Amino acid sequence: MEDMRAMPEKKIENLEAELFIAAKRLLAARAKLADSQGKADFLRLAERHGLEESWGQKLYEIFRPVTGLYFNPSIAGFESYAEKQRKRPEAPAALLDLANNENPLGPSAAVVQVLQDNLGSIGRYPSLSDLHLRQHLAAKLNMPGLGEDYLVLGRGVNHLISEIAFAFLVEGAHVASCRNSFPVYYEMVERSACSIEYVPVDVDYAYNIEAFCHSFREKPPKMVFIGSPNNPTGAILDREGFLCILECLPPDSLLVLDECYRDFADEAACLPDTFEAVISGRNVISLRSFSKAYGLAGLRIGYAVARPQIASYLEKRREPYHASQMGILACHAALDDSAHMRTSVELIRRERGKLKSGLEALGLKVWESHGNFLLFQAPAQKAAGDAVQAAKDITLRLEIHHGIRIRDLSGGFRMPGHLRVTVGLPQDNTRFLKSIGQVLSELEPPSKT
Ligand SMILES: Cc1ncc(COP(=O)(O)O)c(C=O)c1O
């Protein structure tokens, strides 16, 4: 029997690809296939690759559990969120959670009231149509020409990212994004069996517009994902950069701009007029969320803004009753209480500056942020060796000894040695600064090298 370890890598790859195709074919024909025919297919496959019959038998045994079900090979290797969660258990209620970029004020009192008043109605399905909420949103966005047909609702921006990938990417398509960005972009691209090109960024994680344009020329993408403000770096794509990117974007490419933190950006920031680009017919989708400035993360509602042709295509993907009754009611109430939203934004802008100065006073490198969070670097340690260990120690000690959770970005964000903290209420931020100061003083002194 041919030893698999001695097989050239290319041959293994080819074999894998063929196996998936064979398994898929078997599934499609499953109703008609007798078991023995399934086995015969694998035996033939082994023969075609010059492998002994026992290999065919072995492969059949391996693939047998999946041949009885329809499975999508492009998601087979992915770690599910249930698996991820096992490594990062739910925060106990008593914990001060500064790891998820939530609104520290939560929802407005008007939202809570409307939810309480309507609890009795949850036995009924919401309306099949989400038209009223889209009309309400369009009225609030108050942009001439931008009507409800430009809006698509989803169960949060996460859901919309997945829907967009499904609706507009075909297997093998090429997508561009930046490495230090929101992991859901690349997760959804890879799950769609597409490849992703990471465009380099400038110093301090600023977007490098030339690098984007160069990358578009070298390898024209079908889709581009950009976060602005970007999680976790806090960087924005400014008006000029946005217009340049639109200029260089291939005509059959879609720019997805995730703007779910947009409300928190500095007032002085020169943000692009994405709605104007949408109305003028550009291939742009702007993603907005009710989770952040409106404080409705638990209700899972976000929306996409795109020209009607794109919006209606996305709309084809949606299932009936996609937005919950309570979610819809809460969004109506939240839109009507713009004072609460403004208070949240003002709080974040004020506290973000204070928190940044506080962390810098502790000797930490902190990046400028336009979101409701700050990115900072763990100090390298002499004994423990590096910043990666320091980031782990800081997160663990904060959680265990101080009851505060922040985010170590070594995992999904792929930024080892970096940490992210959500801007909280003034008293939370003071408590966090005091705690991290203590934790830092307990760590090994910074490395001289
Ligand atoms: C950049 C970015 N996009 C999208 C989301 C998810 O938003 P939603 O709650 O609307 O799914 C987050 C959540 O933290 C985020 O950081």
Short mmCIF file of C-alpha atoms and ligand atoms in Angstrom, two decimals:
data_model
loop_
_atom_site.label_atom_id
_atom_site.label_comp_id
_atom_site.label_asym_id
_atom_site.label_seq_id
_atom_site.Cartn_x
_atom_site.Cartn_y
_atom_site.Cartn_z
CA MET A 1 0.00 0.00 0.00
CA GLU A 2 1.30 3.46 -0.82
CA ASP A 3 2.44 5.28 2.31
CA MET A 4 0.51 8.57 2.53
CA ARG A 5 3.50 10.25 4.23
CA ALA A 6 5.58 9.53 1.17
CA MET A 7 2.96 10.94 -1.23
CA PRO A 8 3.77 14.24 -2.91
CA GLU A 9 1.73 17.05 -1.36
CA LYS A 10 0.11 17.88 -4.68
CA LYS A 11 -1.17 14.35 -5.00
CA ILE A 12 -2.72 14.48 -1.52
CA GLU A 13 -4.35 17.81 -2.35
CA ASN A 14 -5.77 16.42 -5.58
CA LEU A 15 -7.02 13.40 -3.77
CA GLU A 16 -8.68 15.51 -1.09
CA ALA A 17 -10.39 17.66 -3.67
CA GLU A 18 -11.64 14.61 -5.51
CA LEU A 19 -12.83 13.03 -2.31
CA PHE A 20 -14.97 16.01 -1.50
CA ILE A 21 -16.41 16.04 -4.98
CA ALA A 22 -17.04 12.30 -4.79
CA ALA A 23 -18.68 12.67 -1.39
CA LYS A 24 -20.88 15.48 -2.67
CA ARG A 25 -21.87 13.44 -5.70
CA LEU A 26 -22.75 10.54 -3.51
CA LEU A 27 -24.93 12.75 -1.38
CA ALA A 28 -26.76 14.17 -4.32
CA ALA A 29 -27.50 10.71 -5.62
CA ARG A 30 -27.95 9.23 -2.17
CA ALA A 31 -31.58 8.30 -2.53
CA LYS A 32 -30.83 6.11 -5.49
CA LEU A 33 -27.48 4.77 -4.42
CA ALA A 34 -27.11 1.38 -2.85
CA ASP A 35 -24.44 1.25 -0.17
CA SER A 36 -22.22 -1.00 -2.25
CA GLN A 37 -22.24 1.51 -5.08
CA GLY A 38 -20.98 4.17 -2.68
CA LYS A 39 -18.09 1.94 -1.75
CA ALA A 40 -17.40 1.15 -5.40
CA ASP A 41 -16.96 4.87 -6.07
CA PHE A 42 -14.22 5.14 -3.46
CA LEU A 43 -12.54 1.97 -4.72
CA ARG A 44 -12.49 3.42 -8.22
CA LEU A 45 -11.10 6.69 -6.88
CA ALA A 46 -8.26 4.86 -5.11
CA GLU A 47 -7.50 2.89 -8.26
CA ARG A 48 -7.39 6.07 -10.35
CA HIS A 49 -4.79 7.47 -7.96
CA GLY A 50 -2.69 4.31 -8.06
CA LEU A 51 -3.60 3.35 -4.51
CA GLU A 52 -4.30 -0.16 -3.30
CA GLU A 53 -7.89 -1.31 -2.88
CA SER A 54 -7.55 -1.22 0.91
CA TRP A 55 -7.09 2.54 0.62
CA GLY A 56 -10.41 2.82 -1.17
CA GLN A 57 -11.96 0.80 1.65
CA LYS A 58 -10.32 3.04 4.25
CA LEU A 59 -11.45 6.23 2.54
CA TYR A 60 -14.95 4.87 2.28
CA GLU A 61 -14.92 4.18 6.04
CA ILE A 62 -13.72 7.73 6.72
CA PHE A 63 -16.30 9.33 4.46
CA ARG A 64 -19.15 7.00 5.32
CA PRO A 65 -20.47 9.15 8.18
CA VAL A 66 -20.77 12.14 5.88
CA THR A 67 -22.03 10.41 2.79
CA GLY A 68 -25.35 9.87 4.55
CA LEU A 69 -25.81 13.63 4.95
CA TYR A 70 -25.54 16.65 2.78
CA PHE A 71 -22.48 18.54 3.96
CA ASN A 72 -20.62 21.56 2.65
CA PRO A 73 -16.90 20.85 2.40
CA SER A 74 -15.99 24.55 2.62
CA ILE A 75 -17.09 24.68 6.27
CA ALA A 76 -15.81 21.26 7.31
CA GLY A 77 -12.54 22.55 8.78
CA PHE A 78 -13.96 25.54 10.67
CA GLU A 79 -14.14 25.88 14.41
CA SER A 80 -17.73 26.57 15.39
CA TYR A 81 -18.65 29.36 17.79
CA ALA A 82 -19.74 26.70 20.30
CA GLU A 83 -16.19 25.33 20.19
CA LYS A 84 -14.70 28.82 20.52
CA GLN A 85 -16.99 29.57 23.44
CA ARG A 86 -15.74 26.52 25.29
CA LYS A 87 -12.32 28.18 25.40
CA ARG A 88 -13.81 31.54 26.42
CA PRO A 89 -16.71 30.85 28.76
CA GLU A 90 -19.53 33.32 29.36
CA ALA A 91 -18.61 36.11 31.77
CA PRO A 92 -20.28 35.69 35.18
CA ALA A 93 -22.89 38.38 35.80
CA ALA A 94 -20.75 40.00 38.51
CA LEU A 95 -17.88 40.54 36.11
CA LEU A 96 -17.30 44.00 34.63
CA ASP A 97 -17.34 43.05 30.97
CA LEU A 98 -15.22 45.42 28.87
CA ALA A 99 -14.53 42.82 26.18
CA ASN A 100 -17.44 43.12 23.78
CA ASN A 101 -17.73 46.77 22.74
CA GLU A 102 -21.23 47.12 24.11
CA ASN A 103 -22.92 50.38 25.04
CA PRO A 104 -22.30 50.89 28.78
CA LEU A 105 -25.60 52.76 29.13
CA GLY A 106 -27.58 49.91 27.55
CA PRO A 107 -30.90 50.67 25.87
CA SER A 108 -32.93 53.81 26.44
CA ALA A 109 -35.67 53.79 29.08
CA ALA A 110 -38.22 54.16 26.25
CA VAL A 111 -37.03 50.90 24.72
CA VAL A 112 -37.27 49.05 28.03
CA GLN A 113 -40.78 50.43 28.51
CA VAL A 114 -42.01 49.35 25.10
CA LEU A 115 -40.58 45.87 25.59
CA GLN A 116 -42.25 45.53 28.98
CA ASP A 117 -45.55 46.77 27.58
CA ASN A 118 -45.48 44.25 24.75
CA LEU A 119 -44.26 41.12 26.50
CA GLY A 120 -47.68 39.56 26.08
CA SER A 121 -47.41 39.72 22.30
CA ILE A 122 -44.44 37.39 21.89
CA GLY A 123 -46.73 34.44 21.22
CA ARG A 124 -47.38 35.89 17.78
CA TYR A 125 -45.12 36.08 14.76
CA PRO A 126 -44.05 39.53 13.70
CA SER A 127 -45.34 40.83 10.40
CA LEU A 128 -43.86 39.06 7.39
CA SER A 129 -42.82 42.43 6.11
CA ASP A 130 -40.31 44.68 7.85
CA LEU A 131 -41.47 47.61 5.74
CA HIS A 132 -42.56 49.84 8.65
CA LEU A 133 -39.17 49.70 10.33
CA ARG A 134 -37.38 50.33 7.03
CA GLN A 135 -39.67 53.33 6.39
CA HIS A 136 -39.03 54.65 9.88
CA LEU A 137 -35.28 54.21 9.40
CA ALA A 138 -35.32 55.90 6.01
CA ALA A 139 -37.18 58.85 7.54
CA LYS A 140 -34.62 59.13 10.36
CA LEU A 141 -31.65 58.85 8.01
CA ASN A 142 -33.19 61.83 6.29
CA MET A 143 -31.17 61.58 3.11
CA PRO A 144 -32.93 62.84 -0.02
CA GLY A 145 -33.36 59.95 -2.43
CA LEU A 146 -32.66 57.26 0.14
CA GLY A 147 -35.93 55.39 0.62
CA GLU A 148 -36.82 52.12 2.30
CA ASP A 149 -35.90 50.19 -0.85
CA TYR A 150 -32.25 51.00 -0.08
CA LEU A 151 -32.43 49.21 3.27
CA VAL A 152 -32.13 45.54 4.21
CA LEU A 153 -32.54 44.39 7.80
CA GLY A 154 -30.60 41.52 9.30
CA ARG A 155 -29.98 39.88 12.66
CA GLY A 156 -27.08 42.20 13.35
CA VAL A 157 -24.21 43.19 11.09
CA ASN A 158 -22.61 39.77 11.65
CA HIS A 159 -25.59 38.14 9.99
CA LEU A 160 -25.53 40.64 7.15
CA ILE A 161 -21.83 39.99 6.49
CA SER A 162 -22.63 36.31 6.15
CA GLU A 163 -25.64 37.04 3.92
CA ILE A 164 -23.59 39.34 1.68
CA ALA A 165 -20.86 36.72 1.28
CA PHE A 166 -23.48 34.13 0.40
CA ALA A 167 -25.38 36.38 -2.00
CA PHE A 168 -22.48 37.93 -3.91
CA LEU A 169 -19.58 35.49 -3.76
CA VAL A 170 -19.23 32.34 -5.77
CA GLU A 171 -16.78 29.60 -4.89
CA GLY A 172 -13.20 30.56 -5.73
CA ALA A 173 -13.85 34.32 -5.88
CA HIS A 174 -11.18 36.68 -4.62
CA VAL A 175 -11.79 39.17 -1.79
CA ALA A 176 -9.64 41.98 -0.36
CA SER A 177 -9.49 43.21 3.23
CA CYS A 178 -6.91 44.11 5.89
CA ARG A 179 -5.39 41.67 8.34
CA ASN A 180 -5.93 43.68 11.55
CA SER A 181 -9.65 43.83 11.15
CA PHE A 182 -12.87 42.20 12.29
CA PRO A 183 -12.41 38.39 12.01
CA VAL A 184 -15.96 37.79 10.79
CA TYR A 185 -14.95 39.21 7.37
CA TYR A 186 -12.38 36.55 6.66
CA GLU A 187 -14.34 33.80 8.40
CA MET A 188 -17.33 34.35 6.13
CA VAL A 189 -15.15 34.67 3.02
CA GLU A 190 -13.35 31.43 3.78
CA ARG A 191 -16.59 29.66 4.57
CA SER A 192 -17.77 30.64 1.11
CA ALA A 193 -14.73 28.78 -0.29
CA CYS A 194 -13.22 32.07 -1.51
CA SER A 195 -9.71 33.44 -1.06
CA ILE A 196 -8.79 36.63 0.76
CA GLU A 197 -5.93 39.04 0.06
CA TYR A 198 -4.74 41.10 3.03
CA VAL A 199 -3.83 44.60 1.94
CA PRO A 200 -1.00 46.03 4.07
CA VAL A 201 -1.72 48.97 6.35
CA ASP A 202 0.46 51.95 7.29
CA VAL A 203 2.18 52.70 10.52
CA ASP A 204 -0.29 52.77 13.42
CA TYR A 205 -2.71 50.67 11.39
CA ALA A 206 -3.86 53.61 9.25
CA TYR A 207 -5.41 52.51 5.96
CA ASN A 208 -2.96 52.65 3.07
CA ILE A 209 -5.03 53.74 0.10
CA GLU A 210 -2.22 53.23 -2.41
CA ALA A 211 -1.78 49.68 -1.18
CA PHE A 212 -5.50 49.06 -1.76
CA CYS A 213 -5.34 50.40 -5.30
CA HIS A 214 -2.17 48.46 -6.04
CA SER A 215 -3.78 45.28 -4.75
CA PHE A 216 -6.94 45.89 -6.86
CA ARG A 217 -4.77 46.25 -9.96
CA GLU A 218 -2.67 43.17 -9.21
CA LYS A 219 -5.55 40.91 -8.28
CA PRO A 220 -8.98 42.45 -8.93
CA PRO A 221 -11.29 41.47 -6.08
CA LYS A 222 -14.98 40.64 -6.35
CA MET A 223 -15.54 42.12 -2.92
CA VAL A 224 -13.71 44.37 -0.46
CA PHE A 225 -14.38 44.46 3.29
CA ILE A 226 -13.29 47.54 5.22
CA GLY A 227 -14.20 48.38 8.80
CA SER A 228 -14.52 52.12 9.54
CA PRO A 229 -14.07 52.70 12.41
CA ASN A 230 -12.17 49.47 12.32
CA ASN A 231 -12.38 46.92 15.10
CA PRO A 232 -9.90 46.51 16.82
CA THR A 233 -7.54 49.27 15.59
CA GLY A 234 -10.05 52.15 15.76
CA ALA A 235 -8.82 53.48 12.37
CA ILE A 236 -11.19 55.13 9.90
CA LEU A 237 -11.35 55.34 6.15
CA ASP A 238 -11.64 59.07 5.57
CA ARG A 239 -13.56 60.82 2.81
CA GLU A 240 -10.57 61.21 0.52
CA GLY A 241 -9.47 57.59 1.00
CA PHE A 242 -13.00 56.36 0.33
CA LEU A 243 -13.26 58.31 -2.92
CA CYS A 244 -9.83 57.04 -4.07
CA ILE A 245 -10.82 53.46 -3.29
CA LEU A 246 -14.05 53.91 -5.27
CA GLU A 247 -11.98 55.23 -8.16
CA CYS A 248 -9.70 52.19 -8.22
CA LEU A 249 -12.40 49.63 -7.52
CA PRO A 250 -12.97 47.32 -10.49
CA PRO A 251 -16.46 47.88 -11.97
CA ASP A 252 -17.67 44.40 -11.04
CA SER A 253 -16.47 44.65 -7.45
CA LEU A 254 -18.53 45.37 -4.34
CA LEU A 255 -17.21 47.53 -1.50
CA VAL A 256 -18.64 46.56 1.90
CA LEU A 257 -17.99 49.28 4.43
CA ASP A 258 -18.74 48.16 7.97
CA GLU A 259 -19.71 51.37 9.74
CA CYS A 260 -21.27 49.95 12.87
CA TYR A 261 -19.14 52.22 15.11
CA ARG A 262 -19.52 55.29 12.90
CA ASP A 263 -21.55 57.28 15.45
CA PHE A 264 -18.63 57.22 17.90
CA ALA A 265 -16.07 58.75 15.54
CA ASP A 266 -14.52 62.07 16.58
CA GLU A 267 -16.60 65.00 15.45
CA ALA A 268 -13.56 66.36 13.64
CA ALA A 269 -13.06 63.13 11.69
CA CYS A 270 -13.64 63.60 7.99
CA LEU A 271 -15.92 60.63 7.36
CA PRO A 272 -17.08 59.75 3.86
CA ASP A 273 -20.60 60.31 2.70
CA THR A 274 -21.32 56.64 2.05
CA PHE A 275 -25.04 57.19 1.49
CA GLU A 276 -24.27 59.69 -1.24
CA ALA A 277 -22.09 57.07 -2.98
CA VAL A 278 -24.92 54.53 -2.62
CA ILE A 279 -27.52 56.91 -4.05
CA SER A 280 -25.27 57.78 -6.97
CA GLY A 281 -25.34 54.11 -7.93
CA ARG A 282 -21.92 52.93 -6.71
CA ASN A 283 -21.33 49.30 -5.78
CA VAL A 284 -21.18 50.07 -2.08
CA ILE A 285 -22.90 48.52 0.92
CA SER A 286 -22.77 50.42 4.19
CA LEU A 287 -23.42 48.28 7.26
CA ARG A 288 -24.98 49.84 10.35
CA SER A 289 -25.99 48.30 13.66
CA PHE A 290 -28.47 48.84 16.48
CA SER A 291 -26.03 47.02 18.80
CA LYS A 292 -23.64 49.88 19.49
CA ALA A 293 -24.82 53.50 19.81
CA TYR A 294 -28.45 52.35 20.38
CA GLY A 295 -27.44 49.74 22.99
CA LEU A 296 -29.55 46.89 21.58
CA ALA A 297 -26.85 44.22 21.09
CA GLY A 298 -28.96 41.48 22.67
CA LEU A 299 -31.83 42.01 20.21
CA ARG A 300 -29.65 41.42 17.14
CA ILE A 301 -30.70 43.95 14.55
CA GLY A 302 -28.53 45.66 11.95
CA TYR A 303 -29.09 46.99 8.47
CA ALA A 304 -27.41 47.31 5.13
CA VAL A 305 -27.69 50.41 2.96
CA ALA A 306 -27.22 49.78 -0.75
CA ARG A 307 -28.72 50.76 -4.08
CA PRO A 308 -32.06 49.01 -4.66
CA GLN A 309 -30.69 46.49 -7.15
CA ILE A 310 -28.12 45.27 -4.62
CA ALA A 311 -30.58 45.53 -1.72
CA SER A 312 -33.24 43.50 -3.50
CA TYR A 313 -30.73 40.81 -4.35
CA LEU A 314 -29.71 40.59 -0.70
CA GLU A 315 -33.37 40.57 0.24
CA LYS A 316 -33.83 37.35 -1.77
CA ARG A 317 -31.65 35.60 0.82
CA ARG A 318 -33.76 36.47 3.79
CA GLU A 319 -36.02 34.02 5.52
CA PRO A 320 -39.54 34.83 6.77
CA TYR A 321 -39.81 36.55 10.18
CA HIS A 322 -36.09 37.33 10.23
CA ALA A 323 -36.38 40.18 12.73
CA SER A 324 -38.02 39.39 16.05
CA GLN A 325 -41.16 41.15 17.24
CA MET A 326 -39.32 42.60 20.25
CA GLY A 327 -36.37 43.63 18.09
CA ILE A 328 -38.60 45.57 15.72
CA LEU A 329 -40.49 47.30 18.54
CA ALA A 330 -37.23 48.18 20.28
CA CYS A 331 -35.74 49.67 17.10
CA HIS A 332 -38.80 51.89 16.55
CA ALA A 333 -38.54 53.14 20.14
CA ALA A 334 -34.77 53.61 19.90
CA LEU A 335 -35.09 55.64 16.70
CA ASP A 336 -37.61 57.88 18.43
CA ASP A 337 -35.32 58.47 21.40
CA SER A 338 -32.37 60.06 19.66
CA ALA A 339 -31.45 61.88 22.91
CA HIS A 340 -30.35 58.56 24.44
CA MET A 341 -28.22 57.78 21.42
CA ARG A 342 -26.60 61.20 21.56
CA THR A 343 -25.91 60.83 25.29
CA SER A 344 -24.22 57.46 24.62
CA VAL A 345 -22.04 58.91 21.89
CA GLU A 346 -21.02 61.93 23.98
CA LEU A 347 -20.17 59.68 26.92
CA ILE A 348 -17.98 57.43 24.78
CA ARG A 349 -16.12 60.30 23.11
CA ARG A 350 -15.43 61.92 26.49
CA GLU A 351 -14.43 58.76 28.32
CA ARG A 352 -12.37 57.38 25.42
CA GLY A 353 -9.95 60.30 25.72
CA LYS A 354 -9.69 59.95 29.49
CA LEU A 355 -9.15 56.20 29.27
CA LYS A 356 -6.47 56.61 26.62
CA SER A 357 -4.58 59.16 28.75
CA GLY A 358 -4.92 56.88 31.77
CA LEU A 359 -3.42 53.91 29.92
CA GLU A 360 -0.63 56.06 28.48
CA ALA A 361 0.17 57.33 31.96
CA LEU A 362 0.86 53.70 32.83
CA GLY A 363 3.48 53.59 30.08
CA LEU A 364 1.40 51.67 27.57
CA LYS A 365 1.28 52.19 23.81
CA VAL A 366 -2.36 53.04 22.97
CA TRP A 367 -3.74 53.68 19.49
CA GLU A 368 -6.04 56.54 18.50
CA SER A 369 -9.56 55.16 18.24
CA HIS A 370 -12.82 56.31 16.66
CA GLY A 371 -14.77 53.41 18.15
CA ASN A 372 -16.08 52.70 21.66
CA PHE A 373 -12.90 50.74 22.42
CA LEU A 374 -9.15 51.21 22.62
CA LEU A 375 -6.34 49.04 21.29
CA PHE A 376 -3.20 48.88 23.39
CA GLN A 377 -0.05 46.85 23.56
CA ALA A 378 1.01 44.66 26.43
CA PRO A 379 4.52 45.46 27.66
CA ALA A 380 7.17 42.84 26.86
CA GLN A 381 8.41 41.07 29.96
CA LYS A 382 11.91 40.06 30.84
CA ALA A 383 11.29 36.70 32.49
CA ALA A 384 8.15 35.66 30.70
CA GLY A 385 9.84 36.49 27.41
CA ASP A 386 7.38 38.50 25.38
CA ALA A 387 4.31 40.65 25.07
CA VAL A 388 2.20 37.64 24.13
CA GLN A 389 2.64 36.17 27.57
CA ALA A 390 2.13 39.60 29.15
CA ALA A 391 -1.20 40.00 27.31
CA LYS A 392 -2.31 36.60 28.61
CA ASP A 393 -1.20 37.39 32.15
CA ILE A 394 -2.88 40.79 32.17
CA THR A 395 -6.20 39.41 30.91
CA LEU A 396 -6.14 36.51 33.34
CA ARG A 397 -5.17 38.56 36.37
CA LEU A 398 -7.71 41.27 35.59
CA GLU A 399 -10.42 38.66 35.39
CA ILE A 400 -9.47 36.47 38.33
CA HIS A 401 -8.25 39.07 40.82
CA HIS A 402 -10.23 42.14 39.77
CA GLY A 403 -13.41 40.81 38.15
CA ILE A 404 -12.81 42.72 34.89
CA ARG A 405 -12.80 41.19 31.44
CA ILE A 406 -11.00 42.72 28.48
CA ARG A 407 -10.04 41.13 25.14
CA ASP A 408 -6.69 39.49 24.44
CA LEU A 409 -6.34 39.78 20.65
CA SER A 410 -4.02 36.79 20.21
CA GLY A 411 -6.84 34.52 19.03
CA GLY A 412 -9.32 35.31 16.25
CA PHE A 413 -7.99 38.86 15.82
CA ARG A 414 -4.49 37.48 15.20
CA MET A 415 -2.75 40.36 17.00
CA PRO A 416 -0.58 38.64 19.60
CA GLY A 417 0.55 40.87 22.45
CA HIS A 418 -2.31 43.32 21.85
CA LEU A 419 -5.31 44.00 24.06
CA ARG A 420 -8.63 45.77 23.52
CA VAL A 421 -10.77 47.41 26.16
CA THR A 422 -14.28 48.74 25.71
CA VAL A 423 -14.95 52.26 26.96
CA GLY A 424 -17.26 51.93 29.96
CA LEU A 425 -19.04 54.21 32.40
CA PRO A 426 -16.76 56.72 34.16
CA GLN A 427 -16.64 54.64 37.35
CA ASP A 428 -15.91 51.45 35.35
CA ASN A 429 -13.03 53.10 33.55
CA THR A 430 -11.56 54.39 36.81
CA ARG A 431 -11.84 50.92 38.31
CA PHE A 432 -10.24 49.36 35.25
CA LEU A 433 -7.32 51.83 35.24
CA LYS A 434 -6.65 51.21 38.92
CA SER A 435 -6.79 47.44 38.41
CA ILE A 436 -4.59 47.31 35.35
CA GLY A 437 -2.09 49.61 37.07
CA GLN A 438 -1.89 47.10 39.90
CA VAL A 439 -1.62 44.14 37.52
CA LEU A 440 1.18 45.83 35.57
CA SER A 441 3.11 46.51 38.76
CA GLU A 442 2.93 42.81 39.62
CA LEU A 443 4.28 41.69 36.24
CA GLU A 444 7.94 41.21 35.46
CA PRO A 445 9.66 44.51 34.52
CA PRO A 446 9.68 45.31 30.81
CA SER A 447 12.40 43.75 28.70
CA LYS A 448 15.33 46.04 27.85
CA THR A 449 15.72 44.52 24.39
C1 LIG B 1 -16.63 45.76 13.20
C2 LIG B 1 -17.82 45.02 13.69
N1 LIG B 1 -18.78 44.70 12.82
C3 LIG B 1 -19.88 44.05 13.22
C4 LIG B 1 -20.07 43.68 14.53
C5 LIG B 1 -21.29 42.94 14.91
O1 LIG B 1 -22.37 43.82 15.00
P1 LIG B 1 -23.84 43.28 15.26
O2 LIG B 1 -24.03 43.22 16.73
O3 LIG B 1 -24.72 44.25 14.58
O4 LIG B 1 -23.89 41.90 14.65
C6 LIG B 1 -19.11 44.00 15.48
C7 LIG B 1 -19.30 43.61 16.87
O5 LIG B 1 -18.59 43.85 17.77
C8 LIG B 1 -17.94 44.68 15.04
O6 LIG B 1 -16.98 44.99 15.88
#
